[in-house]
Amino acid sequence: MSTPVKKVPIHLQSSQNRLVIRHGKIVNEDGITEDDIYIEDGFIKQIGRNLIIPGGTRTIDARGKYILPGGIDPHTHFEFEFMGSKSVDDFYQGTKAALAGGTTMIIDFAFPKPGESILDCFYNYRQTADDKVCCDYSLHMCLPHWSEQVKREMEILCKDHGINSFKMFMAYNFMLNDAELYSAFEQCQKLGAVAQVHAENGSIIAKNVERLLAKGIVGPEGHELSRPEEVESEAVNRACVIAKQVNVPIYVVRVSSESAANAIAERRSMGQTLFGEVEASSLAVVGNPHDFNLVTSPPIRSNPNTCGQLLQLLSSDVLQVVGSDNCTFNSKQKELGKDNFSKIPNGVNGVEDRMSVVWEKGVHAGVIDPTRFVAITSTNAAKIFNLYPRKGYIGIGSDADIVIWNPTATRIISAKTHHQAVDFNIFEGLECHGVPEYVIVNGRVVVDEGQLKAVQGFGRFIETAVFPPFVYDPAKVEDLKPQRNGNVDEIQDIREIEKIISEDKICLTPTLPESNIGTPTCKAPRPEGQRNIQDSTFSISEDLDTEHKSCIRVRNPPGGKSSGFW
């Protein structure tokens, strides 16, 4: 029985099922080439010159522009209830804004409410997001406490529901202590999941907050004072020490300072498997201690040198991923903490502007080149969370999530023109050289010559398999890397290869009666229009003709950067 196909609005049908992009420069993490791309039914079917294209195919001329894999934002918080407020960007508004900026997939954090199991939290997030998302999405699961039930449900989420990453906190009133971190890391290692850590010393922060408030420091300036850099770097080092005991790879979210990044660099130099994420806000904004709107954790540092330092660390591969940590509370919500900085809802915008900000501060400024831009905004996240090469890559068989990037166009970021629900923008007034002129999601143009045409509910939940080969077994890197040339007749099914990593699972988003919460008993067919990560095709032929390919510049030999990175 074939999987039902989601109904597509009339204005998205016809020739948009077939699309050819000509004359652009294709940018992957390992080089730039000049080739045409033919897309059909949501997949990249052909790459090369002189392609044989069926009639009725729309053509986009990308002359003078870069063709990039769609951005992947691995750190968003849509409809997140936190510190007495709910973030104003929901899954529709947030993913719509993401598309406007060139991000074609997000990974949101599912955070359980008090008394809610992590399994019920997953179901509730699916019910909330599935009918709203404009682009594909996956979920990380947060662990705000530790118990045997959490341990059991982690296994269920990994085996049955396509979750392969869990986030632990070392700060806030839901932080795990060192022994609990040890146990959570140990379970992640057993399951082959990615262990994510928010690294700040929460005990020291709590004492600092108490001391500052007692001294009468109640304004937003107290936020960064309570969370100095050494409080972050100490926690990063401690997380690494704990992770080493159980031999689990860890992913440090939201690295905000040079000292914290240096702790990562030292551990990586010792051979520990460790990844660092930095947010776009920390690359382009100098913290203002008196600005409520900039309050987030770890803080946006007020040291004017931090932005440049973090960019250099991204360039040198000490840090690997740029997220947004998009968690938007409007000005009125932020003012809930006007008499006590510890009650200011933490979070800033970024999902829409992440790509342009990184291009402006990185590529346009000459710090990184376009291939590294692709790595830190898309490919590395796809590899770490086992979405590659379906996502984060322009190759035959990959999903047709593509951005046609105009490096000469400019735009000025402003709350007056952005697509987010929040009433301010932390990047206000920043002029960015580099604009997504076309954005293509699953083969359909959703930003057309700069005009946004996002469709609510068009996105799908994408399951993420455990034991990402680029995290847990570097030896598999070259074996699983797809070929980039050939034609549609040479596409082969890689499903059997992917079964080595994880069996195909199905997941329904059920409405559970209250009496059954935490004890789902049935598995039903996948919700309409959703496709498992194993349901894609990639060419694994060794006989493909590559001589026609025109290569402008290869930054690294194919696989060269990957083997060094992983």
Coordinates of C-alpha atoms in Angstrom, one line a residue:
M1 CA 0.0 0.0 0.0
S2 CA 1.5 3.3 -1.0
T3 CA 2.0 6.2 1.4
P4 CA -0.7 8.9 0.9
V5 CA 0.5 12.1 -0.7
K6 CA -0.4 15.3 1.1
K7 CA -2.7 17.5 -0.9
V8 CA -0.9 20.5 -2.4
P9 CA -2.7 23.8 -2.9
I10 CA -3.6 24.6 -6.5
H11 CA -1.1 27.5 -6.8
L12 CA 1.8 25.1 -5.9
Q13 CA 0.9 22.5 -8.5
S14 CA 1.7 22.2 -12.2
S15 CA 5.2 22.9 -13.4
Q16 CA 6.6 23.3 -9.9
N17 CA 6.8 19.5 -9.7
R18 CA 9.6 19.9 -12.2
L19 CA 12.2 22.6 -12.0
V20 CA 15.6 23.2 -13.5
I21 CA 18.2 25.7 -12.1
R22 CA 20.8 26.8 -14.7
H23 CA 24.1 28.7 -14.8
G24 CA 24.6 29.0 -11.0
K25 CA 27.5 28.0 -8.8
I26 CA 26.7 25.0 -6.7
V27 CA 28.2 25.2 -3.2
N28 CA 28.7 22.2 -1.0
E29 CA 31.0 22.0 2.0
D30 CA 33.8 20.5 -0.1
G31 CA 33.8 22.7 -3.1
I32 CA 32.1 24.9 -5.7
T33 CA 31.1 23.6 -9.1
E34 CA 29.2 25.0 -12.1
D35 CA 26.4 22.7 -13.1
D36 CA 22.7 22.7 -13.8
I37 CA 20.2 21.0 -11.4
Y38 CA 17.0 19.2 -12.4
I39 CA 14.4 18.7 -9.7
E40 CA 11.3 16.5 -9.9
D41 CA 8.8 15.4 -7.2
G42 CA 10.8 17.0 -4.4
F43 CA 14.1 15.4 -5.2
I44 CA 17.3 16.3 -7.0
K45 CA 17.2 14.0 -10.0
Q46 CA 20.0 15.3 -12.2
I47 CA 23.1 17.4 -11.9
G48 CA 25.4 18.3 -14.8
R49 CA 25.5 20.0 -18.2
N50 CA 23.3 19.4 -21.2
L51 CA 20.7 17.7 -19.1
I52 CA 17.7 16.1 -20.8
I53 CA 14.7 17.9 -19.3
P54 CA 11.0 17.1 -20.0
G55 CA 8.7 19.7 -21.3
G56 CA 6.7 21.9 -19.0
T57 CA 9.6 22.4 -16.6
R58 CA 10.1 25.7 -15.0
T59 CA 13.6 27.2 -15.5
I60 CA 15.3 29.5 -13.0
D61 CA 18.4 31.3 -14.2
A62 CA 20.9 31.5 -11.4
R63 CA 23.7 33.2 -13.3
G64 CA 26.0 35.1 -11.0
K65 CA 24.4 33.5 -7.9
Y66 CA 25.3 30.7 -5.5
I67 CA 23.1 27.6 -5.2
L68 CA 23.3 26.5 -1.6
P69 CA 21.8 23.6 0.4
G70 CA 18.9 25.0 2.4
G71 CA 19.9 26.2 5.9
I72 CA 19.3 24.0 8.9
D73 CA 18.7 25.8 12.2
P74 CA 19.3 23.2 14.9
H75 CA 18.2 25.4 17.8
T76 CA 14.7 26.9 17.9
H77 CA 12.0 27.3 20.6
F78 CA 8.6 27.9 19.0
E79 CA 5.5 28.1 21.2
F80 CA 7.7 27.6 24.2
E81 CA 6.3 28.2 27.7
F82 CA 9.2 29.5 29.8
M83 CA 9.6 31.8 32.8
G84 CA 5.9 32.6 33.0
S85 CA 5.5 33.5 29.3
K86 CA 5.0 31.8 26.0
S87 CA 7.3 32.6 23.0
V88 CA 5.3 34.6 20.4
D89 CA 6.6 32.9 17.3
D90 CA 4.5 29.7 16.8
F91 CA 5.4 26.9 14.5
Y92 CA 3.7 28.7 11.5
Q93 CA 5.1 32.1 12.1
G94 CA 8.5 30.8 13.0
T95 CA 9.0 28.4 10.1
K96 CA 7.5 31.0 7.7
A97 CA 10.2 33.5 8.9
A98 CA 12.8 30.8 8.6
L99 CA 12.0 30.3 4.9
A100 CA 12.1 34.0 4.3
G101 CA 15.8 33.9 5.5
G102 CA 16.9 30.8 3.6
T103 CA 16.5 28.2 6.3
T104 CA 14.5 25.2 5.0
M105 CA 14.5 23.0 8.1
I106 CA 14.5 23.6 11.8
I107 CA 15.0 21.3 14.8
D108 CA 13.0 22.5 17.8
F109 CA 13.3 21.6 21.4
A110 CA 10.4 19.7 23.0
F111 CA 10.3 20.8 26.6
P112 CA 8.1 18.9 29.1
K113 CA 5.7 20.8 31.2
P114 CA 5.7 20.2 35.0
G115 CA 4.4 16.7 35.6
E116 CA 4.4 15.8 31.9
S117 CA 6.4 12.7 30.7
I118 CA 8.9 13.1 27.9
L119 CA 6.8 10.7 25.8
D120 CA 3.6 12.8 26.3
C121 CA 5.7 15.9 25.6
F122 CA 6.7 14.4 22.2
Y123 CA 3.1 13.6 21.3
N124 CA 1.9 17.1 22.3
Y125 CA 4.7 18.8 20.3
R126 CA 3.8 16.7 17.2
Q127 CA 0.1 17.7 17.5
T128 CA 1.0 21.3 17.9
A129 CA 3.5 21.5 15.0
D130 CA 2.4 19.1 12.3
D131 CA -0.4 21.2 10.9
K132 CA 1.5 24.5 11.2
V133 CA 5.0 24.0 9.9
C134 CA 5.9 25.5 6.5
C135 CA 9.1 23.6 6.3
D136 CA 10.4 20.2 7.4
Y137 CA 11.3 19.9 11.1
S138 CA 12.7 17.5 13.7
L139 CA 12.7 17.5 17.5
H140 CA 15.3 17.4 20.2
M141 CA 14.0 16.2 23.6
C142 CA 14.8 18.2 26.8
L143 CA 15.4 16.3 30.1
P144 CA 14.5 18.7 32.9
H145 CA 14.8 15.9 35.5
W146 CA 16.1 12.4 35.7
S147 CA 14.4 9.2 36.7
E148 CA 14.0 5.6 35.7
Q149 CA 10.9 6.5 33.7
V150 CA 12.9 9.1 31.8
K151 CA 15.5 6.5 31.0
R152 CA 12.9 4.0 29.7
E153 CA 11.1 6.7 27.6
M154 CA 14.3 7.8 26.0
E155 CA 14.7 4.4 24.6
I156 CA 11.1 4.4 23.3
L157 CA 11.6 7.8 21.7
C158 CA 14.8 6.6 19.9
K159 CA 13.5 3.3 18.8
D160 CA 9.9 4.2 17.8
H161 CA 9.6 7.9 17.2
G162 CA 12.7 9.2 15.4
I163 CA 14.3 11.2 18.2
N164 CA 18.1 10.9 18.4
S165 CA 19.1 13.8 20.6
F166 CA 18.5 14.9 24.2
K167 CA 19.3 18.1 25.9
M168 CA 20.5 18.4 29.5
F169 CA 20.8 21.6 31.5
M170 CA 23.5 22.6 34.0
A171 CA 21.6 25.8 34.9
Y172 CA 18.1 27.0 35.8
N173 CA 15.9 25.4 38.4
F174 CA 15.6 22.2 36.2
M175 CA 19.3 21.5 36.0
L176 CA 20.7 18.1 36.4
N177 CA 23.4 17.5 39.0
D178 CA 26.7 15.8 38.0
A179 CA 25.5 12.3 39.0
E180 CA 22.3 12.8 36.9
L181 CA 24.3 14.1 34.0
Y182 CA 26.5 11.0 34.2
S183 CA 23.4 8.7 34.1
A184 CA 21.8 10.7 31.2
F185 CA 25.0 10.7 29.2
E186 CA 25.4 7.0 29.9
Q187 CA 21.9 6.3 28.5
C188 CA 22.6 8.5 25.4
Q189 CA 25.8 6.5 24.7
K190 CA 23.9 3.2 25.1
L191 CA 21.1 4.4 22.7
G192 CA 23.5 6.1 20.2
A193 CA 21.9 9.4 20.8
V194 CA 23.5 12.9 20.7
A195 CA 23.9 14.4 24.1
Q196 CA 23.4 18.1 24.1
V197 CA 24.4 20.3 27.0
H198 CA 23.5 23.8 28.1
A199 CA 26.7 24.5 30.0
E200 CA 26.6 27.1 32.8
N201 CA 27.3 26.5 36.5
G202 CA 23.8 27.0 37.8
S203 CA 24.7 26.8 41.5
I204 CA 27.1 29.7 41.2
I205 CA 24.6 31.7 39.1
A206 CA 22.0 31.2 41.8
K207 CA 24.3 32.5 44.5
N208 CA 25.4 35.5 42.3
V209 CA 21.8 36.4 41.6
E210 CA 21.1 36.3 45.4
R211 CA 24.1 38.6 46.0
L212 CA 23.4 41.1 43.3
L213 CA 19.7 41.5 44.2
A214 CA 20.7 42.0 47.9
K215 CA 23.0 44.9 46.7
G216 CA 20.1 46.5 44.9
I217 CA 21.1 45.5 41.3
V218 CA 17.8 44.6 39.9
G219 CA 18.0 45.8 36.2
P220 CA 19.0 43.8 33.2
E221 CA 22.7 44.6 33.8
G222 CA 22.6 42.0 36.6
H223 CA 22.0 39.2 34.1
E224 CA 25.5 39.1 32.6
L225 CA 27.1 40.0 36.0
S226 CA 25.5 36.8 37.4
R227 CA 26.8 34.7 34.6
P228 CA 30.4 35.7 33.8
E229 CA 32.5 33.8 31.2
E230 CA 34.3 31.6 33.7
V231 CA 30.9 30.2 34.9
E232 CA 30.3 29.1 31.4
S233 CA 33.8 27.7 30.7
E234 CA 33.9 25.8 34.0
A235 CA 30.6 24.1 33.1
V236 CA 31.8 23.2 29.6
N237 CA 34.9 21.6 31.0
R238 CA 32.9 19.7 33.6
A239 CA 30.5 18.4 31.0
C240 CA 33.4 17.2 29.0
V241 CA 34.9 15.4 32.0
I242 CA 31.6 13.7 32.8
A243 CA 31.1 12.7 29.1
K244 CA 34.6 11.2 28.9
Q245 CA 33.8 8.9 31.8
V246 CA 31.1 7.1 29.7
N247 CA 32.7 7.8 26.3
V248 CA 29.7 9.7 24.9
P249 CA 30.1 12.4 22.2
I250 CA 28.5 15.7 23.4
Y251 CA 27.2 18.8 21.7
V252 CA 27.5 22.1 23.6
V253 CA 24.7 24.5 22.7
R254 CA 25.0 28.2 22.6
V255 CA 28.7 28.8 23.2
S256 CA 28.9 32.5 24.0
S257 CA 32.5 33.3 24.9
E258 CA 36.1 32.7 23.8
S259 CA 37.0 31.0 27.1
A260 CA 34.2 28.5 26.8
A261 CA 35.3 27.8 23.2
N262 CA 38.9 27.4 24.3
A263 CA 37.7 24.7 26.7
I264 CA 36.2 22.9 23.8
A265 CA 39.3 23.3 21.7
E266 CA 41.5 21.8 24.4
R267 CA 39.2 18.8 24.8
R268 CA 39.0 18.2 21.0
S269 CA 42.8 18.4 20.8
M270 CA 42.9 15.5 23.3
G271 CA 40.8 13.4 21.0
Q272 CA 37.4 13.8 22.7
T273 CA 34.4 13.8 20.3
L274 CA 32.8 17.1 21.0
F275 CA 30.9 19.7 19.0
G276 CA 30.3 23.4 19.6
E277 CA 27.3 25.5 18.5
V278 CA 27.3 29.3 18.5
E279 CA 24.3 31.5 17.9
A280 CA 24.0 34.2 15.2
S281 CA 23.3 36.8 18.0
S282 CA 26.7 36.2 19.5
L283 CA 28.4 36.8 16.1
A284 CA 26.8 40.1 15.3
V285 CA 25.6 41.8 18.5
V286 CA 27.6 43.3 21.3
G287 CA 25.7 43.0 24.5
N288 CA 24.2 46.0 26.1
P289 CA 23.8 45.4 29.9
H290 CA 20.8 47.7 30.1
D291 CA 18.8 46.3 27.2
F292 CA 15.9 44.0 28.4
N293 CA 15.5 42.6 24.8
L294 CA 19.0 41.2 24.7
V295 CA 18.6 39.0 27.8
T296 CA 19.3 35.4 27.0
S297 CA 21.5 32.6 28.5
P298 CA 24.4 32.3 28.2
P299 CA 24.5 36.0 27.7
I300 CA 25.3 38.0 24.6
R301 CA 28.6 39.2 25.8
S302 CA 29.3 42.9 26.2
N303 CA 33.0 42.3 25.4
P304 CA 33.3 44.0 21.9
N305 CA 36.0 41.4 20.9
T306 CA 33.7 38.4 21.4
C307 CA 32.0 38.5 18.0
G308 CA 35.2 38.4 16.1
Q309 CA 36.7 35.7 18.3
L310 CA 33.8 33.4 17.8
L311 CA 33.9 33.9 14.1
Q312 CA 37.5 32.9 14.0
L313 CA 36.8 29.8 16.0
L314 CA 34.1 28.9 13.5
S315 CA 36.6 29.4 10.7
S316 CA 39.2 27.1 12.4
D317 CA 36.6 24.4 13.2
V318 CA 36.8 24.7 17.0
L319 CA 33.1 25.5 16.6
Q320 CA 31.0 23.7 14.0
V321 CA 27.4 24.9 13.9
V322 CA 25.5 28.2 13.9
G323 CA 22.0 28.1 15.3
S324 CA 19.6 30.9 16.3
D325 CA 18.2 29.8 19.7
N326 CA 15.2 31.7 18.4
C327 CA 13.0 32.1 21.5
T328 CA 11.0 35.3 21.1
F329 CA 9.3 37.2 23.9
N330 CA 7.9 40.6 23.0
S331 CA 8.8 43.8 24.8
K332 CA 5.9 43.7 27.2
Q333 CA 6.8 40.1 28.2
K334 CA 10.5 41.1 28.8
E335 CA 9.3 43.8 31.2
L336 CA 8.0 41.2 33.5
G337 CA 11.5 41.3 35.0
K338 CA 11.8 45.1 35.3
D339 CA 12.1 44.8 39.1
N340 CA 14.2 41.6 39.1
F341 CA 16.5 40.7 36.3
S342 CA 16.2 37.0 37.1
K343 CA 12.6 37.1 36.0
I344 CA 13.2 38.5 32.5
P345 CA 12.1 35.8 30.0
N346 CA 15.3 34.6 28.3
G347 CA 15.5 34.6 24.5
V348 CA 16.1 36.5 21.3
N349 CA 15.1 36.3 17.6
G350 CA 17.3 34.9 14.9
V351 CA 15.6 32.2 12.8
E352 CA 15.0 34.6 9.9
D353 CA 18.2 36.5 10.0
R354 CA 20.7 33.8 10.8
M355 CA 21.9 33.1 7.3
S356 CA 22.2 36.7 6.3
V357 CA 24.1 37.6 9.5
V358 CA 26.6 34.8 9.1
W359 CA 27.1 35.7 5.4
E360 CA 27.6 39.3 6.3
K361 CA 29.9 38.8 9.3
G362 CA 31.7 35.8 7.8
V363 CA 31.8 35.6 4.0
H364 CA 31.4 39.3 3.1
A365 CA 33.9 40.2 5.8
G366 CA 36.4 37.7 4.4
V367 CA 36.6 35.5 7.5
I368 CA 35.1 32.4 5.9
D369 CA 34.4 31.3 2.4
P370 CA 31.1 30.1 0.9
T371 CA 32.0 26.4 1.5
R372 CA 32.5 26.9 5.2
F373 CA 29.3 29.0 5.2
V374 CA 27.4 25.9 3.9
A375 CA 29.1 23.7 6.5
I376 CA 28.3 25.8 9.6
T377 CA 24.7 26.8 8.5
S378 CA 23.6 23.5 7.1
T379 CA 25.8 20.5 6.4
N380 CA 27.4 20.0 9.9
A381 CA 24.0 20.1 11.6
A382 CA 22.7 17.5 9.0
K383 CA 25.7 15.3 9.8
I384 CA 25.5 15.5 13.5
F385 CA 21.8 14.8 13.7
N386 CA 21.9 12.1 11.0
L387 CA 20.0 14.0 8.3
Y388 CA 22.9 14.0 5.8
P389 CA 23.0 13.5 2.8
R390 CA 19.2 13.8 2.6
K391 CA 19.6 17.3 4.0
G392 CA 22.5 19.7 4.0
Y393 CA 23.8 18.6 0.6
I394 CA 23.2 19.2 -3.1
G395 CA 23.5 15.8 -4.7
I396 CA 21.4 13.4 -6.7
G397 CA 18.7 11.8 -4.5
S398 CA 18.9 14.6 -1.8
D399 CA 15.8 16.5 -0.9
A400 CA 15.4 19.5 -3.1
D401 CA 15.8 22.0 -0.2
I402 CA 17.8 24.7 -2.0
V403 CA 18.6 28.4 -1.7
I404 CA 19.6 30.6 -4.6
W405 CA 21.7 33.2 -2.9
N406 CA 22.4 36.6 -4.4
P407 CA 25.8 37.7 -2.9
T408 CA 25.5 41.2 -4.4
A409 CA 22.0 42.1 -3.2
T410 CA 21.6 43.9 0.1
R411 CA 18.9 44.2 2.7
I412 CA 18.6 46.1 6.0
I413 CA 17.3 44.1 8.9
S414 CA 14.3 45.7 10.7
A415 CA 11.4 44.7 12.9
K416 CA 9.2 46.7 10.5
T417 CA 9.9 44.3 7.6
H418 CA 10.7 40.9 9.2
H419 CA 8.2 38.1 9.2
Q420 CA 8.4 37.2 12.9
A421 CA 5.8 37.9 15.5
V422 CA 8.1 39.6 17.9
D423 CA 7.9 43.4 18.1
F424 CA 11.7 44.1 18.0
N425 CA 14.8 42.8 16.2
I426 CA 18.2 42.5 18.0
F427 CA 19.9 43.0 14.6
E428 CA 17.9 46.2 13.9
G429 CA 19.6 48.4 11.2
L430 CA 22.3 45.8 10.2
E431 CA 22.9 46.0 6.5
C432 CA 23.5 42.5 5.0
H433 CA 25.2 41.8 1.7
G434 CA 23.7 38.5 0.6
V435 CA 20.0 37.8 0.1
P436 CA 18.0 34.5 -0.5
E437 CA 16.4 35.3 -3.9
Y438 CA 14.8 31.9 -4.3
V439 CA 14.1 29.4 -1.6
I440 CA 13.0 25.9 -2.6
V441 CA 11.5 23.4 -0.1
N442 CA 10.9 19.8 -1.2
G443 CA 11.1 21.0 -4.8
R444 CA 8.6 23.8 -4.5
V445 CA 9.5 27.5 -4.7
V446 CA 8.4 29.2 -1.6
V447 CA 10.5 32.4 -1.9
D448 CA 10.2 33.5 -5.5
E449 CA 12.4 36.5 -6.5
G450 CA 12.3 37.6 -2.9
Q451 CA 8.5 37.2 -2.5
L452 CA 7.5 34.8 0.3
K453 CA 4.8 32.2 -0.6
A454 CA 5.0 29.9 2.4
V455 CA 2.2 27.4 3.0
Q456 CA 1.0 26.4 6.5
G457 CA 1.3 22.7 7.1
F458 CA 3.5 22.0 4.0
G459 CA 6.4 20.8 6.2
R460 CA 6.9 17.3 7.5
F461 CA 8.3 15.7 10.6
I462 CA 11.6 14.1 9.8
E463 CA 12.7 11.2 11.9
T464 CA 16.3 11.2 13.0
A465 CA 18.0 7.8 13.3
V466 CA 20.3 6.9 16.2
F467 CA 24.1 6.3 15.9
P468 CA 24.8 9.1 13.5
P469 CA 27.8 7.7 11.6
F470 CA 29.6 11.1 11.6
V471 CA 29.3 11.2 15.4
Y472 CA 29.7 7.6 16.6
D473 CA 31.7 5.9 13.8
P474 CA 33.9 8.1 11.7
A475 CA 35.0 5.1 9.7
K476 CA 31.7 5.1 7.9
V477 CA 32.1 8.7 6.6
E478 CA 33.4 7.8 3.1
D479 CA 31.3 4.6 2.8
L480 CA 28.0 6.6 3.2
K481 CA 29.0 9.7 1.2
P482 CA 26.8 9.9 -1.9
Q483 CA 27.9 10.4 -5.5
R484 CA 27.1 13.9 -6.8
N485 CA 26.9 13.2 -10.6
G486 CA 24.9 11.1 -13.0
N487 CA 21.3 11.1 -14.1
V488 CA 17.9 9.9 -12.9
D489 CA 18.4 6.4 -14.4
E490 CA 21.4 5.9 -12.2
I491 CA 19.7 6.6 -8.9
Q492 CA 19.8 3.6 -6.6
D493 CA 18.0 3.0 -3.4
I494 CA 20.2 3.3 -0.3
R495 CA 17.5 2.0 2.0
E496 CA 19.4 -1.2 2.7
I497 CA 22.5 0.8 3.7
E498 CA 20.5 3.0 6.1
K499 CA 19.0 -0.1 7.7
I500 CA 22.5 -0.7 9.1
I501 CA 22.0 2.4 11.2
S502 CA 18.3 2.1 12.2
E503 CA 15.2 0.1 11.3
D504 CA 12.4 2.0 9.7
K505 CA 9.9 3.1 12.4
I506 CA 6.5 4.6 12.3
C507 CA 4.9 7.2 14.5
L508 CA 1.4 8.4 14.9
T509 CA 0.6 11.6 16.6
P510 CA -2.2 10.3 18.8
T511 CA -4.7 12.1 21.1
L512 CA -4.3 10.2 24.3
P513 CA -7.1 10.0 26.9
E514 CA -5.9 11.4 30.2
S515 CA -6.0 8.0 31.8
N516 CA -3.5 6.6 29.3
I517 CA -0.9 9.4 29.5
G518 CA 2.6 8.0 29.3
T519 CA 1.4 4.5 28.2
P520 CA 0.7 4.5 24.5
T521 CA -0.2 1.1 23.3
C522 CA -0.5 1.2 19.6
K523 CA 1.4 2.2 16.5
A524 CA -0.5 3.3 13.4
P525 CA 0.5 4.4 9.9
R526 CA 2.6 7.5 9.6
P527 CA 0.5 10.7 9.4
E528 CA -0.4 11.7 5.9
G529 CA 2.4 13.3 3.9
Q530 CA 5.2 12.4 6.2
R531 CA 8.2 10.4 5.0
N532 CA 10.8 8.6 7.0
I533 CA 14.5 9.5 6.6
Q534 CA 15.0 6.0 5.2
D535 CA 12.6 6.8 2.3
S536 CA 15.0 8.7 0.1
T537 CA 17.3 7.6 -2.7
F538 CA 20.9 8.4 -3.4
S539 CA 23.3 7.3 -6.1
I540 CA 26.0 4.9 -4.9
S541 CA 27.2 3.9 -8.3
E542 CA 31.0 4.0 -8.8
D543 CA 30.6 4.2 -12.6
L544 CA 29.1 7.6 -13.0
D545 CA 30.5 9.8 -15.7
T546 CA 32.1 12.8 -14.0
E547 CA 34.3 14.2 -16.8
H548 CA 31.6 16.6 -17.9
K549 CA 31.7 18.4 -14.6
S550 CA 33.2 21.8 -14.6
C551 CA 34.9 22.5 -11.3
I552 CA 35.7 26.1 -10.5
R553 CA 37.5 25.6 -7.2
V554 CA 37.8 22.7 -4.8
R555 CA 38.6 23.8 -1.2
N556 CA 39.2 20.2 -0.1
P557 CA 39.2 16.9 -2.0
P558 CA 35.8 15.1 -1.6
G559 CA 35.6 13.9 1.9
G560 CA 38.8 15.6 2.9
K561 CA 37.3 18.2 5.2
S562 CA 34.9 15.6 6.6
S563 CA 37.5 13.2 7.6
G564 CA 39.4 16.0 9.4
F565 CA 36.3 17.3 11.1
W566 CA 34.9 14.1 12.2

